[in-house]
Short mmCIF file of C-alpha atoms in Angstrom, two decimals:
data_model
loop_
_atom_site.label_atom_id
_atom_site.label_comp_id
_atom_site.label_asym_id
_atom_site.label_seq_id
_atom_site.Cartn_x
_atom_site.Cartn_y
_atom_site.Cartn_z
CA UNK A 554 32.75 34.83 -19.94
CA UNK A 555 30.75 37.63 -21.62
CA UNK A 556 28.04 35.56 -23.38
CA UNK A 557 25.69 37.85 -25.33
CA UNK A 558 26.46 41.58 -25.12
CA UNK A 559 24.02 44.28 -26.24
CA UNK A 560 24.70 47.98 -26.62
CA UNK A 561 23.41 50.51 -25.81
CA UNK A 562 21.43 49.71 -22.66
CA UNK A 563 19.08 52.68 -23.12
CA UNK A 564 18.26 55.02 -25.98
CA UNK A 565 15.74 57.74 -26.70
CA UNK A 566 14.99 58.47 -30.36
CA UNK A 567 12.86 61.07 -32.05
CA UNK A 568 10.32 59.95 -34.64
CA UNK A 569 12.02 59.43 -37.99
CA UNK A 570 15.53 58.99 -36.62
CA UNK A 571 17.52 55.84 -37.26
CA UNK A 572 19.81 53.75 -35.12
CA UNK A 573 21.54 50.40 -34.90
CA UNK A 574 21.27 48.11 -31.90
CA UNK A 575 24.46 46.14 -31.49
CA UNK A 576 24.68 42.50 -30.45
CA UNK A 577 27.74 40.30 -30.18
CA UNK A 578 28.28 36.81 -28.75
CA UNK A 579 31.46 34.98 -27.86
CA UNK A 580 30.09 31.42 -27.65
CA UNK A 581 30.58 30.60 -31.35
CA UNK A 582 26.83 29.99 -31.72
CA UNK A 583 25.50 29.69 -35.25
CA UNK A 584 21.97 30.83 -34.42
CA UNK A 585 21.17 34.39 -33.39
CA UNK A 586 17.86 36.14 -32.78
CA UNK A 587 16.27 39.51 -32.11
CA UNK A 588 13.17 39.67 -29.94
CA UNK A 589 11.16 42.60 -28.66
CA UNK A 590 9.15 42.68 -25.46
CA UNK A 591 6.29 45.10 -25.02
CA UNK A 592 4.81 45.77 -21.55
CA UNK A 593 2.73 42.83 -20.31
CA UNK A 594 3.51 40.84 -23.41
CA UNK A 595 5.78 37.97 -24.24
CA UNK A 596 8.79 38.16 -26.48
CA UNK A 597 8.08 38.42 -30.19
CA UNK A 598 10.65 37.37 -32.79
CA UNK A 599 11.77 40.14 -35.17
CA UNK A 600 14.55 38.49 -37.19
CA UNK A 601 16.83 35.52 -36.83
CA UNK A 602 19.95 34.10 -38.45
CA UNK A 603 21.17 30.52 -38.77
CA UNK A 604 24.70 31.52 -39.73
CA UNK A 605 26.87 34.23 -41.26
CA UNK A 606 25.27 35.61 -44.42
CA UNK A 607 21.84 34.07 -43.72
CA UNK A 608 18.94 35.96 -42.18
CA UNK A 609 15.18 35.47 -42.12
CA UNK A 610 12.08 37.28 -40.91
CA UNK A 611 10.33 36.43 -37.69
CA UNK A 612 6.86 37.36 -36.53
CA UNK A 613 7.23 41.19 -36.45
CA UNK A 614 9.94 42.25 -38.98
CA UNK A 615 8.36 45.44 -40.35
CA UNK A 616 10.43 48.56 -39.71
CA UNK A 617 13.64 46.63 -39.03
CA UNK A 618 16.62 45.30 -40.93
CA UNK A 619 19.44 42.96 -39.96
CA UNK A 620 22.74 41.72 -41.31
CA UNK A 621 25.04 38.88 -40.28
CA UNK A 622 28.51 39.32 -41.73
CA UNK A 623 30.28 37.39 -38.95
CA UNK A 624 29.34 34.57 -36.57
CA UNK A 625 29.77 36.90 -33.59
CA UNK A 626 27.73 39.98 -34.58
CA UNK A 627 24.06 40.46 -35.41
CA UNK A 628 23.10 44.16 -35.50
CA UNK A 629 19.48 45.32 -35.74
CA UNK A 630 18.77 48.48 -37.73
CA UNK A 631 15.79 50.81 -37.30
CA UNK A 632 15.58 53.12 -40.32
CA UNK A 633 12.64 55.43 -39.53
CA UNK A 634 11.80 55.18 -35.85
CA UNK A 635 8.12 55.19 -34.92
CA UNK A 636 6.44 55.32 -31.47
CA UNK A 637 5.23 51.72 -32.04
CA UNK A 638 8.88 50.65 -31.85
CA UNK A 639 9.15 51.74 -28.22
CA UNK A 640 10.05 48.47 -26.56
CA UNK A 641 12.79 46.44 -24.90
CA UNK A 642 14.90 44.59 -27.43
CA UNK A 643 16.66 41.33 -26.62
CA UNK A 644 19.32 39.62 -28.66
CA UNK A 645 19.90 35.90 -28.15
CA UNK A 646 22.06 33.10 -29.49
CA UNK A 647 21.98 29.31 -29.45
CA UNK A 648 24.02 26.39 -30.73
CA UNK A 649 22.80 24.45 -33.76
CA UNK A 650 21.03 21.69 -31.85
CA UNK A 651 17.26 21.18 -31.64
CA UNK A 652 15.87 22.07 -28.23
CA UNK A 653 18.96 24.01 -27.17
CA UNK A 654 18.09 26.93 -24.92
CA UNK A 655 18.66 30.46 -26.12
CA UNK A 656 21.17 32.63 -24.28
CA UNK A 657 19.93 36.21 -23.96
CA UNK A 658 21.64 39.56 -23.58
CA UNK A 659 20.41 42.06 -21.00
CA UNK A 660 18.39 44.07 -23.48
CA UNK A 661 18.21 47.56 -24.95
CA UNK A 662 15.38 49.78 -23.74
CA UNK A 663 14.32 52.02 -26.62
CA UNK A 664 11.89 54.93 -26.39
CA UNK A 665 10.67 56.72 -29.52
CA UNK A 666 9.01 60.11 -28.93
CA UNK B 543 -2.89 34.04 -32.99
CA UNK B 544 -1.29 33.31 -29.63
CA UNK B 545 0.28 29.88 -29.99
CA UNK B 546 1.62 29.82 -26.42
CA UNK B 547 -0.55 31.20 -23.62
CA UNK B 548 0.06 31.87 -19.97
CA UNK B 549 -3.34 32.85 -18.67
CA UNK B 550 -2.24 33.99 -15.21
CA UNK B 551 -0.46 37.36 -15.36
CA UNK B 552 0.53 37.07 -11.71
CA UNK B 553 0.79 34.58 -8.87
CA UNK B 554 1.52 35.11 -5.18
CA UNK B 555 2.79 32.24 -3.02
CA UNK B 556 3.96 31.88 0.56
CA UNK B 557 7.64 31.08 1.09
CA UNK B 558 8.16 27.35 1.52
CA UNK B 559 4.98 26.40 -0.35
CA UNK B 560 4.65 25.05 -3.88
CA UNK B 561 4.41 27.43 -6.84
CA UNK B 562 2.62 26.12 -9.92
CA UNK B 563 2.85 28.05 -13.16
CA UNK B 564 0.75 26.98 -16.13
CA UNK B 565 1.11 27.22 -19.88
CA UNK B 566 -1.10 26.13 -22.79
CA UNK B 567 -0.18 25.79 -26.45
CA UNK B 568 -2.11 25.29 -29.67
CA UNK B 569 0.49 24.10 -32.20
CA UNK B 570 0.71 20.30 -32.16
CA UNK B 571 4.03 20.50 -34.04
CA UNK B 572 5.82 21.89 -30.98
CA UNK B 573 8.28 19.33 -29.67
CA UNK B 574 10.46 21.25 -27.22
CA UNK B 575 9.21 23.31 -24.31
CA UNK B 576 11.29 25.59 -22.13
CA UNK B 577 10.84 27.80 -19.09
CA UNK B 578 12.74 31.03 -18.66
CA UNK B 579 13.04 33.25 -15.62
CA UNK B 580 13.46 37.00 -15.91
CA UNK B 581 14.51 39.55 -13.34
CA UNK B 582 13.99 43.30 -13.94
CA UNK B 583 16.58 44.95 -16.21
CA UNK B 584 18.05 41.57 -17.16
CA UNK B 585 17.56 39.21 -20.06
CA UNK B 586 15.62 35.96 -19.64
CA UNK B 587 17.66 33.06 -18.30
CA UNK B 588 16.99 29.42 -19.08
CA UNK B 589 15.51 27.42 -16.25
CA UNK B 590 14.39 23.98 -17.41
CA UNK B 591 13.15 22.24 -20.55
CA UNK B 592 11.29 19.15 -21.67
CA UNK B 593 10.99 17.38 -24.99
CA UNK B 594 7.71 15.98 -26.27
CA UNK B 595 8.87 12.40 -25.75
CA UNK B 596 8.79 12.91 -21.99
CA UNK B 597 6.04 13.90 -19.58
CA UNK B 598 8.20 15.06 -16.69
CA UNK B 599 11.62 16.58 -16.15
CA UNK B 600 13.12 17.45 -12.80
CA UNK B 601 16.03 19.69 -11.81
CA UNK B 602 16.42 20.31 -8.12
CA UNK B 603 13.46 22.34 -6.86
CA UNK B 604 12.05 22.71 -10.39
CA UNK B 605 9.87 20.17 -12.18
CA UNK B 606 8.16 20.59 -15.53
CA UNK B 607 5.17 18.44 -16.47
CA UNK B 608 3.92 18.00 -20.04
CA UNK B 609 0.44 16.79 -20.97
CA UNK B 610 0.47 16.46 -24.75
CA UNK B 611 -3.14 15.44 -25.11
CA UNK B 612 -4.25 18.59 -23.28
CA UNK B 613 -1.50 20.71 -24.88
CA UNK B 614 -0.60 21.89 -21.40
CA UNK B 615 2.57 22.18 -19.40
CA UNK B 616 3.27 23.35 -15.90
CA UNK B 617 6.27 24.36 -13.83
CA UNK B 618 6.37 23.35 -10.16
CA UNK B 619 8.75 25.04 -7.74
CA UNK B 620 9.12 23.31 -4.37
CA UNK B 621 9.85 24.78 -1.91
CA UNK B 622 9.40 28.36 -3.11
CA UNK B 623 12.06 30.85 -2.03
CA UNK B 624 12.12 34.67 -2.06
CA UNK B 625 14.76 34.61 -4.83
CA UNK B 626 12.22 32.86 -7.05
CA UNK B 627 10.27 36.12 -7.34
CA UNK B 628 10.55 36.96 -11.05
CA UNK B 629 8.63 36.81 -14.31
CA UNK B 630 8.45 33.30 -15.77
CA UNK B 631 8.05 32.72 -19.50
CA UNK B 632 6.97 29.52 -21.12
CA UNK B 633 8.35 28.94 -24.64
CA UNK B 634 8.00 26.30 -27.34
CA UNK B 635 9.63 25.34 -30.61
CA UNK B 636 8.82 22.93 -33.43
CA UNK B 637 11.03 20.38 -35.12
CA UNK B 638 14.30 21.80 -36.25
CA UNK B 639 12.93 25.33 -36.47
CA UNK B 640 15.06 26.57 -33.59
CA UNK B 641 12.69 29.50 -33.19
CA UNK B 642 11.10 29.91 -29.80
CA UNK B 643 7.53 31.14 -29.41
CA UNK B 644 6.95 32.73 -26.01
CA UNK B 645 3.96 33.10 -23.75
CA UNK B 646 3.07 36.42 -22.15
CA UNK B 647 4.74 35.62 -18.85
CA UNK B 648 3.58 35.15 -15.25
CA UNK B 649 4.90 37.37 -12.48
CA UNK B 650 5.60 35.19 -9.44
CA UNK B 651 5.89 36.83 -6.04
CA UNK B 652 7.09 34.80 -3.06
CA UNK B 653 5.95 36.27 0.23
CA UNK B 654 8.01 35.72 3.40
#
């Protein structure tokens, strides 16, 4: 029972490089999310999706892009990495039911230098 | 604009005693409240939740209390165990939005 799987676990990028953080879930959840967690801070929502082909901005979307071509996958793209994007990124999914808890992956720790 | 606040960054409790973690919110539209627990190098895991139509929900050693008039909720852990040492996040969502807003977290340390 894999749940939510994120790859890679760690990555170091140089300023201006690009990369894609991968996220896949095997629970057939319609809703998927990307959060980032900065040191000493809570999780802030970057983007979310309520189903394949539908995405929307969260609280901190600048510098990121997402796509949702299948129910299972929700990749997060960084086009021009900046030091401010150094963070731990968490992907999550939930069923389409109000109040349902989110199921999180184990995160990707990204450092931009 | 911090809609969900956990004002205590850390809390230290003796094993066997009660741990009380607090959370305040500002958005009166929030109708679901959840607590998550996070160990280092892992994602947050769901612990317990409460809807706005209740004022208490219990699950084993964990109880969440909701005071809507004060816009305050708390998580009680009784008795506290060493494995409870983790960071605890309070989160809230409003009707149908299915987007969780998180507090900053409280690091709980249980001392033997």
